[in-house]
PDB file of C-alpha atoms in Angstrom:
ATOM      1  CA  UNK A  34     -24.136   5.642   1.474  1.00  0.00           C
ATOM      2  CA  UNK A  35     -23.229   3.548   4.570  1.00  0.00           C
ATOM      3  CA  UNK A  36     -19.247   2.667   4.696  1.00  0.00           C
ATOM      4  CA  UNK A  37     -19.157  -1.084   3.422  1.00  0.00           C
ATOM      5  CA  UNK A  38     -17.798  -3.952   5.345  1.00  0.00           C
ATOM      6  CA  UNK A  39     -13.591  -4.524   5.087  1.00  0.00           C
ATOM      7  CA  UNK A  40     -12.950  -7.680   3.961  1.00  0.00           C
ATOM      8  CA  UNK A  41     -10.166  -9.576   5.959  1.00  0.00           C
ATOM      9  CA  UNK A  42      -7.956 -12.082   5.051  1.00  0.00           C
ATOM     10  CA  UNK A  43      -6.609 -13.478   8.476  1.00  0.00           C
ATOM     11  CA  UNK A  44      -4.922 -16.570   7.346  1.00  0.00           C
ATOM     12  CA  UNK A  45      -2.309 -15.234   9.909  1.00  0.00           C
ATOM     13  CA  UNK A  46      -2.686 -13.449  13.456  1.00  0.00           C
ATOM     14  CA  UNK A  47      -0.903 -10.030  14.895  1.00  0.00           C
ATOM     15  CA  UNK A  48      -0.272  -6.646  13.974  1.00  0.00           C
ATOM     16  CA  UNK A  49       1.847  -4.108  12.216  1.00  0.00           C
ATOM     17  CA  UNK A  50       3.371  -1.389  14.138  1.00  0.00           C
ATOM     18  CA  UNK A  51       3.441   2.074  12.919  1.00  0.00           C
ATOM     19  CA  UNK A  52       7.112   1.984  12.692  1.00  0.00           C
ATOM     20  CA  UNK A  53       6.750   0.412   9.214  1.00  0.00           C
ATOM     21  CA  UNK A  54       4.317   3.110   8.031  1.00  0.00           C
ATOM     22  CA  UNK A  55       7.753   5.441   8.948  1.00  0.00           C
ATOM     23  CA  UNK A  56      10.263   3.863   7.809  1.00  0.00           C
ATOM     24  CA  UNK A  57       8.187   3.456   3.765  1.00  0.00           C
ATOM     25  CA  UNK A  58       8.351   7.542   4.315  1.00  0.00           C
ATOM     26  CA  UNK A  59      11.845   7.146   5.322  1.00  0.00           C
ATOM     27  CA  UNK A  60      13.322   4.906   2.609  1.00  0.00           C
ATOM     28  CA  UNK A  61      11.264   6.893  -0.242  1.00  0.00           C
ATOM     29  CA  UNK A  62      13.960   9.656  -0.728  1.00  0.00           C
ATOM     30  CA  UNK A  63      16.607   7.233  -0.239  1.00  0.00           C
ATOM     31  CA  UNK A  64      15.610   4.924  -2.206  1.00  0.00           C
ATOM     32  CA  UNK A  65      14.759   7.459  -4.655  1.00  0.00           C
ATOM     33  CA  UNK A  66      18.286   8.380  -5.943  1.00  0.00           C
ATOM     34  CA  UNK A  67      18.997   4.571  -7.086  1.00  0.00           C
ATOM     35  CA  UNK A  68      15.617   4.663  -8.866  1.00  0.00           C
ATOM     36  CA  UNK A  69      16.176   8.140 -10.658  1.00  0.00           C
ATOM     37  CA  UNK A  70      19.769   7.119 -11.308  1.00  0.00           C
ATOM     38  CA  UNK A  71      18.674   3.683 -13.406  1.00  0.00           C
ATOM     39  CA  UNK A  72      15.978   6.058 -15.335  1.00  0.00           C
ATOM     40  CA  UNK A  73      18.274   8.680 -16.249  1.00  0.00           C
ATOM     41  CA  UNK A  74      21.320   5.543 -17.752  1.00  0.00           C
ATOM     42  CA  UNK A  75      18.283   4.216 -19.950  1.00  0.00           C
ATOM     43  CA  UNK A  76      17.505   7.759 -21.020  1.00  0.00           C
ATOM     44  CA  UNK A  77      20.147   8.795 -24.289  1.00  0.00           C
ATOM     45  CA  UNK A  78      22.677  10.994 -23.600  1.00  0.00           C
ATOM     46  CA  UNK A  79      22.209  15.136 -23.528  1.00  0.00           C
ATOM     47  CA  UNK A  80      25.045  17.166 -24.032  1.00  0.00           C
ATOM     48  CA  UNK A  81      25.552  19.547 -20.709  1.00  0.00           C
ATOM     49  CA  UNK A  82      25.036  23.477 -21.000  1.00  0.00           C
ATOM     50  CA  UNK A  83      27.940  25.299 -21.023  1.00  0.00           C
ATOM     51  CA  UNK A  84      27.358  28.635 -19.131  1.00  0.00           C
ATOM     52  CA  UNK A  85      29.589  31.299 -18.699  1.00  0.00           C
ATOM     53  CA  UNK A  86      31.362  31.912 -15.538  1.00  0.00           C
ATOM     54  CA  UNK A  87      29.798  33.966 -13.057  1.00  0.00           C
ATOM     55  CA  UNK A  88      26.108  33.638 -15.242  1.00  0.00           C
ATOM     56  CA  UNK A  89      22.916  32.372 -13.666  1.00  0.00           C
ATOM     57  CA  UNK A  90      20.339  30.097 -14.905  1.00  0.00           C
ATOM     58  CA  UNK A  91      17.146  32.241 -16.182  1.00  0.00           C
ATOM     59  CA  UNK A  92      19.163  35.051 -14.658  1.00  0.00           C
ATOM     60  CA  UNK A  93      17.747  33.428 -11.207  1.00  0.00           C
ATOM     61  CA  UNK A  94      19.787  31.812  -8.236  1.00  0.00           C
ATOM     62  CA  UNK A  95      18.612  28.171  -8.266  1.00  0.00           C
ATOM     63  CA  UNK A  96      16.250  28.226  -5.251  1.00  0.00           C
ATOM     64  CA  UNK A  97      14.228  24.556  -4.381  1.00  0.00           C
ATOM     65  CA  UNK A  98      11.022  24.207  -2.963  1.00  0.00           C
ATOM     66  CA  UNK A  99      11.387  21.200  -0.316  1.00  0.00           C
ATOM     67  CA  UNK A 100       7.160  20.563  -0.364  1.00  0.00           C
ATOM     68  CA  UNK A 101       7.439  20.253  -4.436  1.00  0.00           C
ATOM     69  CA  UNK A 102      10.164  17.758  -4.356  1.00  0.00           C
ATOM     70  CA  UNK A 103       8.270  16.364  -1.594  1.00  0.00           C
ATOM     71  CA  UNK A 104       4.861  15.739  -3.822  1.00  0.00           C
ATOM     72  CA  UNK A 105       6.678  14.454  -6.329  1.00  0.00           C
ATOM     73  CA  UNK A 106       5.897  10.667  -7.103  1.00  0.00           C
ATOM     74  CA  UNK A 107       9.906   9.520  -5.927  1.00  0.00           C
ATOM     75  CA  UNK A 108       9.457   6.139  -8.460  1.00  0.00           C
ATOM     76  CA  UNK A 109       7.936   7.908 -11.449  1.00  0.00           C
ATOM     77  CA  UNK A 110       4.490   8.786 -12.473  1.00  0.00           C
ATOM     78  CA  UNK A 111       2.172   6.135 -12.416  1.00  0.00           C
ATOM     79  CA  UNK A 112       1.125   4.384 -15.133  1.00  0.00           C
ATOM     80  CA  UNK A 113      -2.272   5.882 -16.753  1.00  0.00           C
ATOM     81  CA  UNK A 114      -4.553   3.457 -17.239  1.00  0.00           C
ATOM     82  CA  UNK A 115      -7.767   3.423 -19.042  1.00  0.00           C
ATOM     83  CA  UNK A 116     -11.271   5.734 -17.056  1.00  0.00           C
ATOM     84  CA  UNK A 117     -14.190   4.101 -17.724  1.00  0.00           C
ATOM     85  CA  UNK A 118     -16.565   5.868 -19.612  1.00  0.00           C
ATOM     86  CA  UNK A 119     -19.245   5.804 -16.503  1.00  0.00           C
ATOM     87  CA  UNK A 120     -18.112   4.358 -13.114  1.00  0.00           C
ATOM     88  CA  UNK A 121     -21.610   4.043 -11.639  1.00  0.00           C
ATOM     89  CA  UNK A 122     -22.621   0.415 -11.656  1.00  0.00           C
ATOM     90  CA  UNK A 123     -25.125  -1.406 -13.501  1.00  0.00           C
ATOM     91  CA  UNK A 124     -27.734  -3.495 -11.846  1.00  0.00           C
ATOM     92  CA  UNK A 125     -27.742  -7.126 -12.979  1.00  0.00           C
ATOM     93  CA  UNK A 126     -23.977  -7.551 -13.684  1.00  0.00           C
ATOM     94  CA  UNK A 127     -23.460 -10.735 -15.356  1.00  0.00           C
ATOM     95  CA  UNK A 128     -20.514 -13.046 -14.065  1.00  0.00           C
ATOM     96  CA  UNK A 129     -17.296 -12.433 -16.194  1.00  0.00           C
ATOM     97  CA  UNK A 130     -16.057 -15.199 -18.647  1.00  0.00           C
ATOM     98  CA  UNK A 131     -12.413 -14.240 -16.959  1.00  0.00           C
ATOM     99  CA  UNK A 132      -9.821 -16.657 -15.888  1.00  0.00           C
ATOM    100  CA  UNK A 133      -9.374 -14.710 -12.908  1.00  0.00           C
ATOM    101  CA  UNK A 134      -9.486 -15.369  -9.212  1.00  0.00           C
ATOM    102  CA  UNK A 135     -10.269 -13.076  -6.416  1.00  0.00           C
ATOM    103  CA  UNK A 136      -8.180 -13.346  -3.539  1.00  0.00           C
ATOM    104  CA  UNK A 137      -8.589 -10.773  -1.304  1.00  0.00           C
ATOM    105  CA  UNK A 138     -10.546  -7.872  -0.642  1.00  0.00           C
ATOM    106  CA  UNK A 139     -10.343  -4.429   1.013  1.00  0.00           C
ATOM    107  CA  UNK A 140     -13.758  -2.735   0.590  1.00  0.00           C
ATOM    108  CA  UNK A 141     -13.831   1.064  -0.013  1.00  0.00           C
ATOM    109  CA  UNK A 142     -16.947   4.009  -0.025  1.00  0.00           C
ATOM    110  CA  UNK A 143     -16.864   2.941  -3.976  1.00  0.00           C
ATOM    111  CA  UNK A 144     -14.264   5.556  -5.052  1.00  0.00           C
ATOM    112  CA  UNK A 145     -11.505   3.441  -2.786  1.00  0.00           C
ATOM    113  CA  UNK A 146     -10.772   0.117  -1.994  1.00  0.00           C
ATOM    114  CA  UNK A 147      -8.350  -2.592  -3.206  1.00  0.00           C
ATOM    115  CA  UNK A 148      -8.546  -6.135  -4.731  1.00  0.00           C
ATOM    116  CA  UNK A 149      -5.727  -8.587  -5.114  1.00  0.00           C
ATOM    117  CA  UNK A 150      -6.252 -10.813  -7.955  1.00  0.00           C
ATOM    118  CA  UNK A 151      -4.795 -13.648  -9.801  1.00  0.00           C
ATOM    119  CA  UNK A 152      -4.357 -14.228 -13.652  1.00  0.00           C
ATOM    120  CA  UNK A 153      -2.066 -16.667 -15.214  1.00  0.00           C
ATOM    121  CA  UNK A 154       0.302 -17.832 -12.372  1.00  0.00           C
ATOM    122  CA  UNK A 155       0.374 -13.671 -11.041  1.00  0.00           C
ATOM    123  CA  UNK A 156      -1.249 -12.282  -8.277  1.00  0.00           C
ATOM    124  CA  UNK A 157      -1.266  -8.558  -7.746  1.00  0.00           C
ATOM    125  CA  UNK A 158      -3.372  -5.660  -5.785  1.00  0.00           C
ATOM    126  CA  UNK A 159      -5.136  -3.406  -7.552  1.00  0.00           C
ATOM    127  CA  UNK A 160      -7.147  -0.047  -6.673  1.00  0.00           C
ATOM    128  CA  UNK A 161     -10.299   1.123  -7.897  1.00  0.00           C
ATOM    129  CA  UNK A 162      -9.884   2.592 -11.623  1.00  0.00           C
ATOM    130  CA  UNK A 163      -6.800   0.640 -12.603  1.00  0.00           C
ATOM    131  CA  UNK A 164      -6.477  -1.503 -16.020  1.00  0.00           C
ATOM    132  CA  UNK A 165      -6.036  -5.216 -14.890  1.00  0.00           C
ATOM    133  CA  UNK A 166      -2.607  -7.071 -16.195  1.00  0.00           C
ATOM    134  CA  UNK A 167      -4.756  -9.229 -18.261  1.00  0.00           C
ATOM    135  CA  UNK A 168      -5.356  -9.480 -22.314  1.00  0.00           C
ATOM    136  CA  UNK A 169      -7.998  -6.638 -23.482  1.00  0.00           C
ATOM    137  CA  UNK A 170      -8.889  -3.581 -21.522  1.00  0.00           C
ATOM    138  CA  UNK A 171     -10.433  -4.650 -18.649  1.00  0.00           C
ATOM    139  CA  UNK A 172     -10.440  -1.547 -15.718  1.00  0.00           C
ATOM    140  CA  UNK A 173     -11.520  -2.530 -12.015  1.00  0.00           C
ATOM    141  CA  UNK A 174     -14.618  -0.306 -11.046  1.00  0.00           C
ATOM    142  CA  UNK A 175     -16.243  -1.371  -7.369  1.00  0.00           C
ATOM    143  CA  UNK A 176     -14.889  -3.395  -5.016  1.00  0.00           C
ATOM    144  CA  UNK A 177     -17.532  -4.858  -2.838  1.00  0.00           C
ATOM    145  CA  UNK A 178     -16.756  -7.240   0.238  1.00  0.00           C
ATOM    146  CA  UNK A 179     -17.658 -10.613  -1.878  1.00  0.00           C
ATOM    147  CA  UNK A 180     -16.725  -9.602  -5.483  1.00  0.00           C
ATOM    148  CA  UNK A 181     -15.743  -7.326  -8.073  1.00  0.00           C
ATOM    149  CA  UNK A 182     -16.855  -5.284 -10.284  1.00  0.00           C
ATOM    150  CA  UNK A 183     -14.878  -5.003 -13.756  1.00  0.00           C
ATOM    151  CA  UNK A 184     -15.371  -2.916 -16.932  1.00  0.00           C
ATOM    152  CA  UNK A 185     -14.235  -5.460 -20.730  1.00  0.00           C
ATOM    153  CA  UNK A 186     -14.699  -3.725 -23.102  1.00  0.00           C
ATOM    154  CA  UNK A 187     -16.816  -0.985 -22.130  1.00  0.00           C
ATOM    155  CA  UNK A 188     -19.042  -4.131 -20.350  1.00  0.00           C
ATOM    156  CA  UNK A 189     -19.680  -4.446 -17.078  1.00  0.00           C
ATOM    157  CA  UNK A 190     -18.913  -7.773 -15.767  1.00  0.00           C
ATOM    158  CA  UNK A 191     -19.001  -9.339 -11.903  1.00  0.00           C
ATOM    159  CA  UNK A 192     -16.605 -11.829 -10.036  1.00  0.00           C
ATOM    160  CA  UNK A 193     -16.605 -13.496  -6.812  1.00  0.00           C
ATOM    161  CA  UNK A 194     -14.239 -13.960  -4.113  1.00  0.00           C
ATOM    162  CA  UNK A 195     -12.831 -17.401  -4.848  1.00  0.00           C
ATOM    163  CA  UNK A 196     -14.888 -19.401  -2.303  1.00  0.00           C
ATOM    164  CA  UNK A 197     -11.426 -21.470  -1.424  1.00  0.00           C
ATOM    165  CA  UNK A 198      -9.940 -18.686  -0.445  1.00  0.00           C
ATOM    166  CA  UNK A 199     -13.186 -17.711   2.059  1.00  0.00           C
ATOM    167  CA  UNK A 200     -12.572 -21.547   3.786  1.00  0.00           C
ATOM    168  CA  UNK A 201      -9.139 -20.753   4.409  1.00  0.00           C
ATOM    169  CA  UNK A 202     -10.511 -18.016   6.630  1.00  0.00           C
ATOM    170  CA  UNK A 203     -11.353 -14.866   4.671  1.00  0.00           C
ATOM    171  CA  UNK A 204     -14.304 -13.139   6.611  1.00  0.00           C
ATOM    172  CA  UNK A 205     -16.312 -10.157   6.339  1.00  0.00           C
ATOM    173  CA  UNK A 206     -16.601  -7.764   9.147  1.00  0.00           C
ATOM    174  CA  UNK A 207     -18.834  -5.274   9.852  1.00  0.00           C
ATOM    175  CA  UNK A 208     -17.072  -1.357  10.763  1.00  0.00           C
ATOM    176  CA  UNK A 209     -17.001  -1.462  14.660  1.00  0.00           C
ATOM    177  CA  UNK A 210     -19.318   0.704  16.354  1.00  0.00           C
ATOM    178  CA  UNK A 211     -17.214   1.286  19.487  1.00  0.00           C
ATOM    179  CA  UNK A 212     -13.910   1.310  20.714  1.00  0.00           C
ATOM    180  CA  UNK A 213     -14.527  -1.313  22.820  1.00  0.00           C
ATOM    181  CA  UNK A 214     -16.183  -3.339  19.746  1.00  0.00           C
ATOM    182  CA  UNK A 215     -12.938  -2.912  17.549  1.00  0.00           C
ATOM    183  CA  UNK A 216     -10.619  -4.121  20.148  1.00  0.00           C
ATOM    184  CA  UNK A 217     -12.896  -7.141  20.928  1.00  0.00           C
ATOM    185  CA  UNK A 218     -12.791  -7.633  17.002  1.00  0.00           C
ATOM    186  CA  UNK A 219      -9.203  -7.323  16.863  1.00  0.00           C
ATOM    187  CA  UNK A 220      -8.610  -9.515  19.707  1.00  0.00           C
ATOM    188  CA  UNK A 221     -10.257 -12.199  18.503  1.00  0.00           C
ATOM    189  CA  UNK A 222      -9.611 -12.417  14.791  1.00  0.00           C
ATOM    190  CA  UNK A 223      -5.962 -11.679  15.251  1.00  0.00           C
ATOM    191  CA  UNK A 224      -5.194 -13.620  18.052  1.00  0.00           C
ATOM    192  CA  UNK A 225      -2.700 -11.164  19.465  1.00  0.00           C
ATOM    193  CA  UNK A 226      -2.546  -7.492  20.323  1.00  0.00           C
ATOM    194  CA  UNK A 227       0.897  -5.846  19.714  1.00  0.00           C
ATOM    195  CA  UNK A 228       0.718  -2.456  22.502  1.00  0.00           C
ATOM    196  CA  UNK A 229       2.662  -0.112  20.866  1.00  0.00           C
ATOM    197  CA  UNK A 230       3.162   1.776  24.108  1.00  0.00           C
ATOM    198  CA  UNK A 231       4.401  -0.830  25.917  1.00  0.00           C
ATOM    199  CA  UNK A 232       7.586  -0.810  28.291  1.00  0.00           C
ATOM    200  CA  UNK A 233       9.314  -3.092  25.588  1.00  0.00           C
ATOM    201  CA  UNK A 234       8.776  -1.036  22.378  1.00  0.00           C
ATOM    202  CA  UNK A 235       8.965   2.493  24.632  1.00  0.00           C
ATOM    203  CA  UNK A 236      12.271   1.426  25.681  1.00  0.00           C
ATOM    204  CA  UNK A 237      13.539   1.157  22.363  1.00  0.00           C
ATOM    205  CA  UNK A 238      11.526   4.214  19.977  1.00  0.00           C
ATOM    206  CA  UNK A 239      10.342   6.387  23.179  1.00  0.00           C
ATOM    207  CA  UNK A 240       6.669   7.613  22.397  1.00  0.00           C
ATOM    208  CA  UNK A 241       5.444   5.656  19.499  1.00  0.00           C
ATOM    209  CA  UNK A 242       3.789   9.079  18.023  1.00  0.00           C
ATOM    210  CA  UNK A 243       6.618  11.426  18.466  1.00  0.00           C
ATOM    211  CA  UNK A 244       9.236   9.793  17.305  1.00  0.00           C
ATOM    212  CA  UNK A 245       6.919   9.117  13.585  1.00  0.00           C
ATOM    213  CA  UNK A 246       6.971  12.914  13.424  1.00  0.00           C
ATOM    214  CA  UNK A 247       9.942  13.930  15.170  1.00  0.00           C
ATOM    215  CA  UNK A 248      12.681  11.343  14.687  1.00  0.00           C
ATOM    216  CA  UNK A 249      11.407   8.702  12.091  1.00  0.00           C
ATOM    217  CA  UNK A 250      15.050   7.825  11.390  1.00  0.00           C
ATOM    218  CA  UNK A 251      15.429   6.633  14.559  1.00  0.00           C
ATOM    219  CA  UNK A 252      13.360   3.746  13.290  1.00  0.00           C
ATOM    220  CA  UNK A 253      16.204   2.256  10.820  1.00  0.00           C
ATOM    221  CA  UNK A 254      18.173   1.358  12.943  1.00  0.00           C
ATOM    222  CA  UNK A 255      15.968  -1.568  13.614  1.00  0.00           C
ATOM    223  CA  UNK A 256      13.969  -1.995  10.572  1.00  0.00           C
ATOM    224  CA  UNK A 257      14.691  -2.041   7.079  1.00  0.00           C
ATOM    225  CA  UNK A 258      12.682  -1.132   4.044  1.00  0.00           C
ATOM    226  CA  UNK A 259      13.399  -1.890  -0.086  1.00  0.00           C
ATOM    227  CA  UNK A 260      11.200  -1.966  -2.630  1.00  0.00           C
ATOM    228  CA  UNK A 261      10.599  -4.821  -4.616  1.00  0.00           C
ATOM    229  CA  UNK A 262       9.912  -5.052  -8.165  1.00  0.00           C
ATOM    230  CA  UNK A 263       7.687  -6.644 -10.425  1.00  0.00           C
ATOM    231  CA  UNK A 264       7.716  -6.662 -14.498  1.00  0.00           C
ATOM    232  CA  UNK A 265       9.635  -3.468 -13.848  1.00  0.00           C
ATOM    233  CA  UNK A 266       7.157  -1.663 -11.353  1.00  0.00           C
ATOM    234  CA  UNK A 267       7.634  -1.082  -8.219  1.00  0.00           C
ATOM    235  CA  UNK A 268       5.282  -3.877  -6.212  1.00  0.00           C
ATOM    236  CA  UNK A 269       5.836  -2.978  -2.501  1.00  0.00           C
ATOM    237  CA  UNK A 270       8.045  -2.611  -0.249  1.00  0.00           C
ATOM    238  CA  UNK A 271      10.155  -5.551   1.577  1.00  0.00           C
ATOM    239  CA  UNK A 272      10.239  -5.482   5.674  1.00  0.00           C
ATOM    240  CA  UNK A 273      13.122  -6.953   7.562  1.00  0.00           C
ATOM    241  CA  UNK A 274      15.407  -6.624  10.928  1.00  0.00           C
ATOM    242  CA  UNK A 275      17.465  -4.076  11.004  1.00  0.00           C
ATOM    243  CA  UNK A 276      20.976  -3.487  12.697  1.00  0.00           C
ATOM    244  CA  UNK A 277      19.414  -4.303  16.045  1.00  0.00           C
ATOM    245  CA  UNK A 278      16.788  -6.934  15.437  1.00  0.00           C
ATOM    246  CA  UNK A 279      14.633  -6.283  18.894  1.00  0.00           C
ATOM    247  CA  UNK A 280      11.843  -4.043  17.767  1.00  0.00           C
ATOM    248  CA  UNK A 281      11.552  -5.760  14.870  1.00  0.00           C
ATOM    249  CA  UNK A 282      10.978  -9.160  17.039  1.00  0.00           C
ATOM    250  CA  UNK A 283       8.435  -7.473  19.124  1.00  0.00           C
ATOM    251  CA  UNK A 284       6.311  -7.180  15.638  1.00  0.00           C
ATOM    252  CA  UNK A 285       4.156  -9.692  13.946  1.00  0.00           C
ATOM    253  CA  UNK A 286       6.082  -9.491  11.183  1.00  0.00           C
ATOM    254  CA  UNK A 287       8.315 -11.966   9.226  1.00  0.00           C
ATOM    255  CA  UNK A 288      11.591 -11.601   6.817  1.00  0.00           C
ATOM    256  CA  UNK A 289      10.911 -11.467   3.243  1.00  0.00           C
ATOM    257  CA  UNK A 290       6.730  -9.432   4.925  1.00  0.00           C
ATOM    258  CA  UNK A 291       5.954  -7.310   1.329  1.00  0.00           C
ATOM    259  CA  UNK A 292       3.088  -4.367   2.391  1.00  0.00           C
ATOM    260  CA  UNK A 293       1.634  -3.450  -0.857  1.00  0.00           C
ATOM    261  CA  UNK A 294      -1.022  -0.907   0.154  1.00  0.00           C
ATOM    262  CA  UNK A 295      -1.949   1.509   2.979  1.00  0.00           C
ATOM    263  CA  UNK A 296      -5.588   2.491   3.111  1.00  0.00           C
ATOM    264  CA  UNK A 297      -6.479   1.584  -0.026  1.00  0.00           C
ATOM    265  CA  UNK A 298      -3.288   3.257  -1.843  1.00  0.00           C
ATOM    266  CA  UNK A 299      -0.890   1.282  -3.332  1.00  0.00           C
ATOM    267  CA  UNK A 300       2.182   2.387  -1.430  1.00  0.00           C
ATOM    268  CA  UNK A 301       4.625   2.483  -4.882  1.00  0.00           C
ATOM    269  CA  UNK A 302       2.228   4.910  -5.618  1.00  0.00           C
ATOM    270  CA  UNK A 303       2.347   7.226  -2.511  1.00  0.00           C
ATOM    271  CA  UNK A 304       4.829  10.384  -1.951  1.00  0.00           C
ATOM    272  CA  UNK A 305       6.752  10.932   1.002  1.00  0.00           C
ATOM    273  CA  UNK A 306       4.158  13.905   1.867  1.00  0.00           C
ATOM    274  CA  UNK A 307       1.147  11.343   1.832  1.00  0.00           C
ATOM    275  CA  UNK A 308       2.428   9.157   4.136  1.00  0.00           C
ATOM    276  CA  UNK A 309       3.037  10.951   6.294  1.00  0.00           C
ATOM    277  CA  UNK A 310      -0.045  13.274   6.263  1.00  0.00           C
ATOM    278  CA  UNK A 311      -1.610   9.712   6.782  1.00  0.00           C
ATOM    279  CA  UNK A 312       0.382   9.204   9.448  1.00  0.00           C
ATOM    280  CA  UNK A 313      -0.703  12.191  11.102  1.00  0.00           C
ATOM    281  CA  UNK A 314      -4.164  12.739  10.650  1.00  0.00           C
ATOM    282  CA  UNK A 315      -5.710   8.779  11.391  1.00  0.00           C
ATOM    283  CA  UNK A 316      -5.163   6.722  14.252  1.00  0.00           C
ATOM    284  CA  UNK A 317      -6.125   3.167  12.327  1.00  0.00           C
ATOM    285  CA  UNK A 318      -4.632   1.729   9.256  1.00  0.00           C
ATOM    286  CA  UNK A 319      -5.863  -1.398   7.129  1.00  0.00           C
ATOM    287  CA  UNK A 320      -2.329  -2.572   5.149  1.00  0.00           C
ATOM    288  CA  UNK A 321      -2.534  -5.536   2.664  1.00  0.00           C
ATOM    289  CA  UNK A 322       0.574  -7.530   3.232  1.00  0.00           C
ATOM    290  CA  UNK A 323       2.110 -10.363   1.030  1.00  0.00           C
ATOM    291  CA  UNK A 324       3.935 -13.157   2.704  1.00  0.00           C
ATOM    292  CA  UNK A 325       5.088 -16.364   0.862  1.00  0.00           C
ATOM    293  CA  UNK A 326       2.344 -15.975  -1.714  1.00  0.00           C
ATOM    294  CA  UNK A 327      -0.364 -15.430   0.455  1.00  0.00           C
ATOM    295  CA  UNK A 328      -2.472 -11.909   0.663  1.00  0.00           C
ATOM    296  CA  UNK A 329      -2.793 -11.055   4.231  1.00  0.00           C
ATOM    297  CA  UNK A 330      -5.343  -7.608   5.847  1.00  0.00           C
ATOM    298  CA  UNK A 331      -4.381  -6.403   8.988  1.00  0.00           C
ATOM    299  CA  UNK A 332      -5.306  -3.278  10.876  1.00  0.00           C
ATOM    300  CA  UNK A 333      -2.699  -1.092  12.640  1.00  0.00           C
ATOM    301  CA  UNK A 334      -3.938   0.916  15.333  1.00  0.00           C
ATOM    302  CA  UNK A 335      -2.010   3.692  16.894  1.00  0.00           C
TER     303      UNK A 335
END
């Protein structure tokens, strides 16, 4: 199957830096103790073990494996939601009877790919396989660069990007070809190319790619990450300034900037490890960013 077209929503120009990528990573096991803390209050009490001095648990010294804690989803397990009894897609999908609008889209191989949609005042991103916040069981299945493909029921059912949102300036792009045909494409839909080697962020960081791996909290010292909630889930995660606001001026990015996904993965859903494995092994990055109720694509490259 050839890769499908990504679907970009570039209301507003510019780029995100790879800094923010980092600092999600960074703020995950940080953030992590507040989160576990307000699970274990709600949770009733336990009375404590009382060992005996000098006696070991299991007869074991207490020994931690750093890459399990690492894999371990830091905001809880995710929510199971509904598998559709086939995923493959029917042909001649009739249009849903839904209330529900199609704002954006991030086109995947057709296991991937990410919609944000809007239902009754909410908008929210979704992935491939997830049960939509709507009445009924209604799973996403396909995500396509015009429309949807959603499973009531058990029934297939099709809808459309909202055409208003496609005059505002959503377009469809084809994958580049070359190197030289992405950063023509870049140039020119976003406006502006942030160079993360340049003498102004190299001053600050060093080498973009070595201080990710090597000295990623470097980073918060000029940008700061918290997650922001939604009917008790964790949505995204929040992007503002810093101590020292100059890297974070350099960015395309604005106060209150909410990056919901990474690639296709919701990033309340991602471990430490993931990101930065991503990180690591890819040089480009589509994130879906939310700023002042509007969905925005844009492509980091590193």
């Amino acid at each position: 199957m050839q890769d499908l077209p990504i679907l970009k929503v570039f209301r507003h120009s510019g780029f995100i830096t790879a800094s923010v990528l980092a600092l999600i990573a960074f703020n995950l096991w940080q953030l992590s103790k507040t989160v576990w803390l307000g699970a274990e209050l709600a949770r009733e009490p336990v009375l404590p073990v009382v060992m005996a001095k000098g006696e070991r648990l299991g007869g074991q010294d207490a020994q931690y494996s750093v890459q399990t804690l690492l894999s371990v989803p830091l905001f809880g397990e995710k929510p199971a939601a509904p598998v559709a009894a086939s995923t493959e897609v029917q042909k001649d999908v009739r249009k849903s009877a839904l209330k529900i609008k199609v704002e954006g889209l991030i086109a995947g191989d057709g296991e991937s790919g990410v919609a944000v949609l809007s239902y009754s005042g909410k908008t929210k991103a979704y992935a491939v396989g997830e049960k939509l916040d709507v009445p009924g069981s209604v799973i996403l299945i396909a995500v396509y660069a015009d429309h949807i493909i959603i499973e009531n029921n058990r029934k297939q059912e099709k809808i459309e990007l909202d055409k208003k949102t496609v005059t505002r300036g959503v377009t469809a792009v084809e994958p580049a070809t070359s190197s030289s045909t992405m950063a023509s494409s870049r140039l020119s839909s976003a406006g502006e190319l942030v160079d993360l080697n340049n003498s102004a962020v190299t001053e600050l960081i060093g080498d973009p790619r070595e201080t990710l791996k090597n000295s990623p909290l470097k980073l918060a010292r000029y940008l700061s990450i918290t997650p922001v909630n939604e009917d008790g889930r964790i949505k995204g995660y929040a992007v503002s300034a810093g101590r020292d606001p100059r890297l974070f001026e350099l960015i395309d990015m604005q106060p209150g900037d909410v990056v919901l996904s990474i690639n296709g993965q919701n990033v309340a859903d991602m471990t430490t490890t993931e990101v930065l494995e991503m990180l690591d092994d890819t040089s480009s990055f589509e994130l879906l960013v939310e700023r002042s109720g509007t969905i925005l694509s844009k492509r980091l490259e590193l």
